[in-house]
Coordinates of C-alpha atoms and ligand atoms in Angstrom, one line a residue:
X136 CA 0.0 0.1 0.0
X137 CA 1.3 3.4 -0.9
X138 CA 2.2 6.1 1.7
X139 CA -0.8 8.3 2.2
X140 CA 0.6 10.9 4.6
X141 CA 0.5 14.6 3.6
X142 CA 1.6 17.8 5.1
X143 CA -0.8 20.7 5.0
X144 CA 1.0 23.9 5.8
X145 CA 2.4 22.4 9.1
X146 CA -0.5 20.0 9.9
X147 CA 0.5 16.4 9.6
X148 CA -2.4 14.4 8.2
X149 CA -2.3 10.4 8.0
X150 CA -3.9 10.6 4.6
X151 CA -5.3 13.7 2.5
X152 CA -9.0 13.5 3.5
X153 CA -10.8 15.8 6.0
X154 CA -14.5 16.9 6.0
X155 CA -15.8 20.0 4.9
X156 CA -16.7 22.2 7.9
X157 CA -20.5 22.2 8.7
X158 CA -21.1 18.9 7.1
X159 CA -19.8 16.7 10.0
X160 CA -20.6 18.7 13.1
X161 CA -17.7 17.5 15.5
X162 CA -17.9 14.0 14.1
X163 CA -19.8 12.2 17.1
X164 CA -22.8 11.0 14.8
X165 CA -20.3 9.8 12.2
X166 CA -18.3 7.9 14.7
X167 CA -21.3 5.3 15.0
X168 CA -20.5 4.6 11.4
X169 CA -16.6 4.5 11.4
X170 CA -13.7 5.4 13.5
X171 CA -13.2 9.4 12.6
X172 CA -9.7 9.1 13.8
X173 CA -9.0 7.2 10.5
X174 CA -9.4 10.5 8.5
X175 CA -6.6 12.9 7.8
X176 CA -8.3 15.4 10.0
X177 CA -12.0 16.3 11.3
X178 CA -12.9 19.7 10.7
X179 CA -15.4 21.1 13.0
X180 CA -18.5 23.5 12.3
X181 CA -17.6 27.2 12.2
X182 CA -17.5 28.4 15.6
X183 CA -18.0 32.2 16.9
X184 CA -17.4 33.6 20.2
X185 CA -20.8 33.3 21.6
X186 CA -23.8 31.1 20.4
X187 CA -25.4 32.2 17.2
X188 CA -28.9 31.1 16.1
X189 CA -28.3 31.3 12.4
X190 CA -30.8 32.5 9.8
X191 CA -34.7 32.0 9.6
X192 CA -36.0 28.7 8.3
X193 CA -36.2 27.3 5.6
X194 CA -32.6 27.4 5.3
X195 CA -32.1 24.3 3.3
X196 CA -33.1 23.4 -0.2
X197 CA -32.4 20.3 -2.3
X198 CA -32.2 21.4 -5.9
X199 CA -31.8 19.0 -8.7
X200 CA -28.2 20.5 -9.3
X201 CA -27.2 20.1 -5.6
X202 CA -27.9 21.4 -2.3
X203 CA -28.5 25.2 -1.1
X204 CA -28.0 26.4 2.3
X205 CA -28.5 29.7 4.1
X206 CA -27.7 28.4 7.8
X207 CA -25.9 31.5 9.0
X208 CA -23.4 29.8 11.0
X209 CA -25.8 28.7 13.7
X210 CA -23.4 27.4 16.5
X211 CA -23.3 27.1 20.3
X212 CA -20.2 29.1 20.8
X213 CA -16.5 28.5 21.4
X214 CA -17.0 27.5 25.1
X215 CA -19.3 24.7 24.2
X216 CA -16.8 23.4 21.6
X217 CA -14.1 23.6 24.3
X218 CA -16.2 21.8 26.9
X219 CA -17.7 19.2 24.9
X220 CA -16.4 18.4 21.4
X221 CA -12.7 19.2 21.6
X222 CA -12.0 16.9 24.5
X223 CA -14.0 14.0 22.8
X224 CA -12.1 14.5 19.4
X225 CA -8.9 14.5 21.6
X226 CA -10.0 11.3 23.3
X227 CA -10.8 9.4 20.1
X228 CA -7.3 10.2 18.6
X229 CA -8.6 12.7 15.9
X230 CA -6.5 15.4 14.2
X231 CA -8.8 18.3 14.5
X232 CA -9.1 21.4 12.5
X233 CA -11.5 24.1 14.0
X234 CA -13.4 26.4 11.5
X235 CA -13.3 30.0 12.9
X236 CA -16.0 32.4 12.3
X237 CA -16.7 36.2 13.5
X238 CA -18.7 39.0 12.9
X239 CA -15.5 41.3 13.2
X240 CA -11.8 41.0 12.8
X241 CA -11.7 41.1 16.6
X242 CA -13.9 38.3 16.9
X243 CA -11.9 35.9 14.8
X244 CA -9.0 36.9 17.0
X245 CA -10.9 36.3 20.2
X246 CA -12.1 32.8 18.9
X247 CA -8.5 31.9 18.2
X248 CA -7.3 33.2 21.5
X249 CA -9.9 31.3 23.4
X250 CA -8.8 28.2 21.6
X251 CA -5.1 28.4 22.1
X252 CA -4.8 26.1 25.2
X253 CA -7.3 23.4 23.7
X254 CA -6.5 20.3 21.9
X255 CA -6.7 21.9 18.3
X256 CA -4.2 21.0 15.5
X257 CA -5.0 23.9 13.1
X258 CA -7.4 26.7 12.4
X259 CA -9.3 27.2 9.3
X260 CA -10.4 30.8 8.8
X261 CA -13.7 31.2 7.6
X262 CA -14.0 34.2 5.6
X263 CA -16.3 32.9 2.9
X264 CA -19.6 32.2 4.3
X265 CA -22.2 33.5 1.9
X266 CA -25.0 33.6 4.4
X267 CA -24.0 36.3 7.1
X268 CA -24.1 40.1 6.7
X269 CA -21.0 40.7 8.7
X270 CA -17.9 38.7 8.5
X271 CA -17.7 35.6 6.2
X272 CA -17.9 36.5 2.5
X273 CA -18.1 40.1 3.3
X274 CA -14.5 40.1 4.3
X275 CA -13.3 37.4 1.9
X276 CA -14.3 39.2 -1.4
X277 CA -11.7 42.1 -1.0
X278 CA -7.9 41.8 -0.9
X279 CA -7.5 44.5 1.8
X280 CA -9.9 42.8 4.4
X281 CA -8.5 39.5 3.7
X282 CA -5.1 40.7 4.4
X283 CA -6.1 42.4 7.6
X284 CA -8.0 39.4 9.1
X285 CA -5.4 36.9 8.0
X286 CA -2.5 38.9 9.6
X287 CA -4.4 39.6 12.8
X288 CA -5.2 35.8 13.2
X289 CA -1.6 35.1 12.3
X290 CA -0.4 37.2 15.0
X291 CA -2.6 35.4 17.3
X292 CA -1.4 31.8 16.9
X293 CA 1.6 29.9 15.9
X294 CA -0.6 26.9 14.7
X295 CA -1.1 25.9 11.3
X296 CA -3.5 28.7 9.8
X297 CA -5.7 27.6 6.8
X298 CA -7.9 30.3 5.3
X299 CA -11.0 29.3 3.4
X300 CA -11.9 31.3 0.4
X301 CA -15.1 31.9 -1.3
X302 CA -15.7 31.1 -5.1
X303 CA -17.8 34.3 -5.2
X304 CA -15.1 36.4 -6.8
X305 CA -13.9 37.5 -10.1
X306 CA -10.2 36.5 -9.6
X307 CA -9.5 33.9 -6.9
X308 CA -5.7 34.2 -7.3
X309 CA -5.6 37.9 -6.2
X310 CA -7.6 36.8 -3.1
X311 CA -5.3 33.7 -2.6
X312 CA -2.0 35.8 -2.9
X313 CA -3.5 38.3 -0.4
X314 CA -4.1 35.4 2.1
X315 CA -0.6 33.9 1.3
X316 CA 1.0 37.4 1.9
X317 CA -0.5 37.9 5.1
X318 CA 0.7 34.6 6.6
X319 CA -1.8 31.8 5.7
X320 CA -0.1 28.5 5.9
X321 CA -2.4 27.0 3.7
X322 CA -5.7 27.7 1.7
X323 CA -9.0 26.0 1.3
X324 CA -11.2 26.2 -1.6
X325 CA -13.9 26.5 -2.2
X326 CA -16.8 27.6 0.0
X327 CA -20.3 27.3 -1.6
X328 CA -21.4 29.2 -4.6
X329 CA -24.0 31.8 -4.2
X330 CA -27.3 30.7 -5.6
X331 CA -31.2 30.8 -5.5
X332 CA -34.2 28.6 -5.4
X333 CA -37.6 29.7 -6.5
X334 CA -40.8 27.9 -5.9
X335 CA -42.7 28.8 -9.1
X336 CA -46.2 27.8 -7.7
X337 CA -45.8 29.9 -4.9
X338 CA -43.9 32.6 -6.6
X339 CA -41.4 33.1 -3.9
X340 CA -37.8 32.1 -3.0
X341 CA -37.6 28.6 -1.3
X342 CA -35.1 29.9 1.2
X343 CA -36.2 32.6 3.8
X344 CA -33.1 34.4 3.0
X345 CA -33.8 34.3 -0.6
X346 CA -30.2 33.3 -1.5
X347 CA -27.8 30.7 -0.2
X348 CA -24.7 28.7 -1.0
X349 CA -24.7 25.8 -3.6
X350 CA -22.7 22.7 -2.8
X351 CA -22.4 19.2 -4.2
X352 CA -21.2 17.7 -7.6
X353 CA -22.5 20.9 -9.5
X354 CA -19.8 22.9 -8.1
X355 CA -17.0 20.6 -8.6
X356 CA -15.8 21.8 -12.1
X357 CA -15.6 25.3 -10.5
X358 CA -13.8 24.0 -7.6
X359 CA -11.3 22.2 -9.8
X360 CA -10.5 25.3 -11.9
X361 CA -10.0 27.5 -8.7
X362 CA -7.6 24.9 -7.2
X363 CA -5.6 24.7 -10.7
X364 CA -5.5 28.5 -10.9
X365 CA -4.3 28.8 -7.4
X366 CA -1.8 26.0 -7.5
X367 CA -0.2 28.1 -10.4
X368 CA -0.5 31.3 -8.4
X369 CA 0.7 30.6 -4.7
X370 CA 3.2 28.5 -3.0
X371 CA 1.2 27.4 0.1
X372 CA -0.5 23.9 0.0
X373 CA -4.3 23.8 -0.9
X374 CA -7.2 22.0 0.7
X375 CA -9.6 21.4 -2.2
X376 CA -13.4 20.9 -1.8
X377 CA -16.6 20.9 -3.8
X378 CA -18.5 18.0 -4.8
X379 CA -16.0 15.3 -3.9
X380 CA -17.9 11.8 -3.4
X381 CA -15.3 9.3 -4.5
X382 CA -11.5 8.4 -4.2
X383 CA -11.4 9.4 -7.9
X384 CA -12.9 12.8 -7.5
X385 CA -10.5 13.3 -4.6
X386 CA -7.5 12.4 -7.1
X387 CA -8.8 15.1 -9.5
X388 CA -8.3 17.6 -6.8
X389 CA -4.9 16.5 -6.0
X390 CA -3.9 16.4 -9.7
X391 CA -5.2 20.0 -10.2
X392 CA -2.8 21.0 -7.2
X393 CA -4.7 20.0 -3.8
X394 CA -2.3 18.7 -1.1
X395 CA -5.6 17.6 0.7
X396 CA -9.1 17.6 0.2
X397 CA -12.4 17.6 2.1
X398 CA -15.7 15.7 1.7
X399 CA -18.6 18.0 2.3
X400 CA -22.3 17.6 0.9
X401 CA -21.8 13.8 0.3
X402 CA -21.6 13.2 4.1
X403 CA -25.4 14.2 4.3
X404 CA -26.2 11.5 1.7
X405 CA -23.7 8.8 2.8
X406 CA -22.3 8.8 6.5
X407 CA -19.3 6.8 5.4
X408 CA -18.5 9.1 2.4
X409 CA -15.3 10.4 3.9
X410 CA -13.8 7.2 4.8
X411 CA -14.6 5.7 1.4
X412 CA -12.9 8.6 -0.3
X413 CA -9.9 7.6 1.9
X414 CA -10.3 4.0 0.6
X415 CA -10.8 5.0 -2.9
X416 CA -7.5 7.1 -3.0
X417 CA -5.7 3.9 -1.5
X418 CA -7.2 1.8 -4.3
X419 CA -6.1 4.3 -7.0
X420 CA -2.6 4.4 -5.7
X421 CA -2.4 0.6 -5.6
X422 CA -3.9 0.3 -9.1
X423 CA -1.7 3.0 -10.6
X424 CA 1.5 2.1 -8.7
X425 CA 1.7 5.4 -6.8
X426 CA 4.1 4.8 -3.8
X427 CA 3.4 8.2 -2.2
X428 CA 0.3 10.1 -2.7
X429 CA 2.3 13.5 -2.6
X430 CA 3.4 12.4 -6.3
X431 CA -0.2 13.4 -7.4
X432 CA 0.0 16.8 -6.3
X433 CA -0.3 19.2 -9.4
X434 CA 0.7 16.2 -11.6
X435 CA -1.7 17.2 -14.4
X436 CA -0.3 16.5 -17.9
X437 CA -1.5 17.9 -21.1
Ligands
LIG626 O1 -22.3 27.4 2.8 C1 -22.0 27.9 3.9 N1 -22.7 27.6 5.1 N2 -20.4 28.2 4.1 C2 -20.4 28.5 5.2 O2 -19.1 28.9 5.4 C3 -21.1 28.5 6.6 C4 -22.4 27.8 6.2 C5 -23.7 28.4 6.9 O3 -23.6 28.5 8.3 O4 -24.4 29.3 6.4

């Protein structure tokens, strides 16, 4: 069997697979189906300083081309994560990435400061949620605000700092470069693509908020394109995600330039999706005689 270990900007992962934040909670429910410590890492749902209720319902819509959500970063706050989820993840031996959210630059920093003594292996700074009016994508669409928030988070921790980007921009490479220059150790892409669903009979939007983030296989070509563009634009490693359901999907992201991948929407359909992606990468490496999975990173040929 080939070596599956990768290093994502200082985060050692036993294999290149994590889960997309918000699709796996902290992993407890999934642990009934498989040992979550067998993943390269568990990425937890975005956490803010205090609990947030999120947006009004309905805030999930299934469309023929993917899932739309407008959750709005509902979460119980960082103290709950510290008391309940992080000790559990440490107990089961999981490598843990905490997705960090905030309404303001200060709040991102405060969340990181609150977690510095907790068992966390890396932070993923979420500047790409399309469903909040302050924070999220409002910060992640402009190079100046990307630089400021990443610089401030960088000053707050020596732990690996992954920055998660939004696809809802014209030039993803300029945003990626801004994150890299401000001190990001790795870049995640992509968060969800802003979209809308309409109920023709009722003549109204399906989601209470009107718009939401599209995820699932429909966004995979967009995500692959952005991973490939960023692989050619920055030197930091990339965490690719968007519609990954199988080992072969994951390999496509690695060939485009991702060092690691995250399984997102597929977790809702199949609770074993993430571990099946690990096994699928293993099978691909065996079949293709790949001794070390890192050989695949950016190995696209023309
Ligand atoms: O699509 C998303 N939904 N992306 C995020 O970053 C957060 C989530 C939410 O809670 O709205």
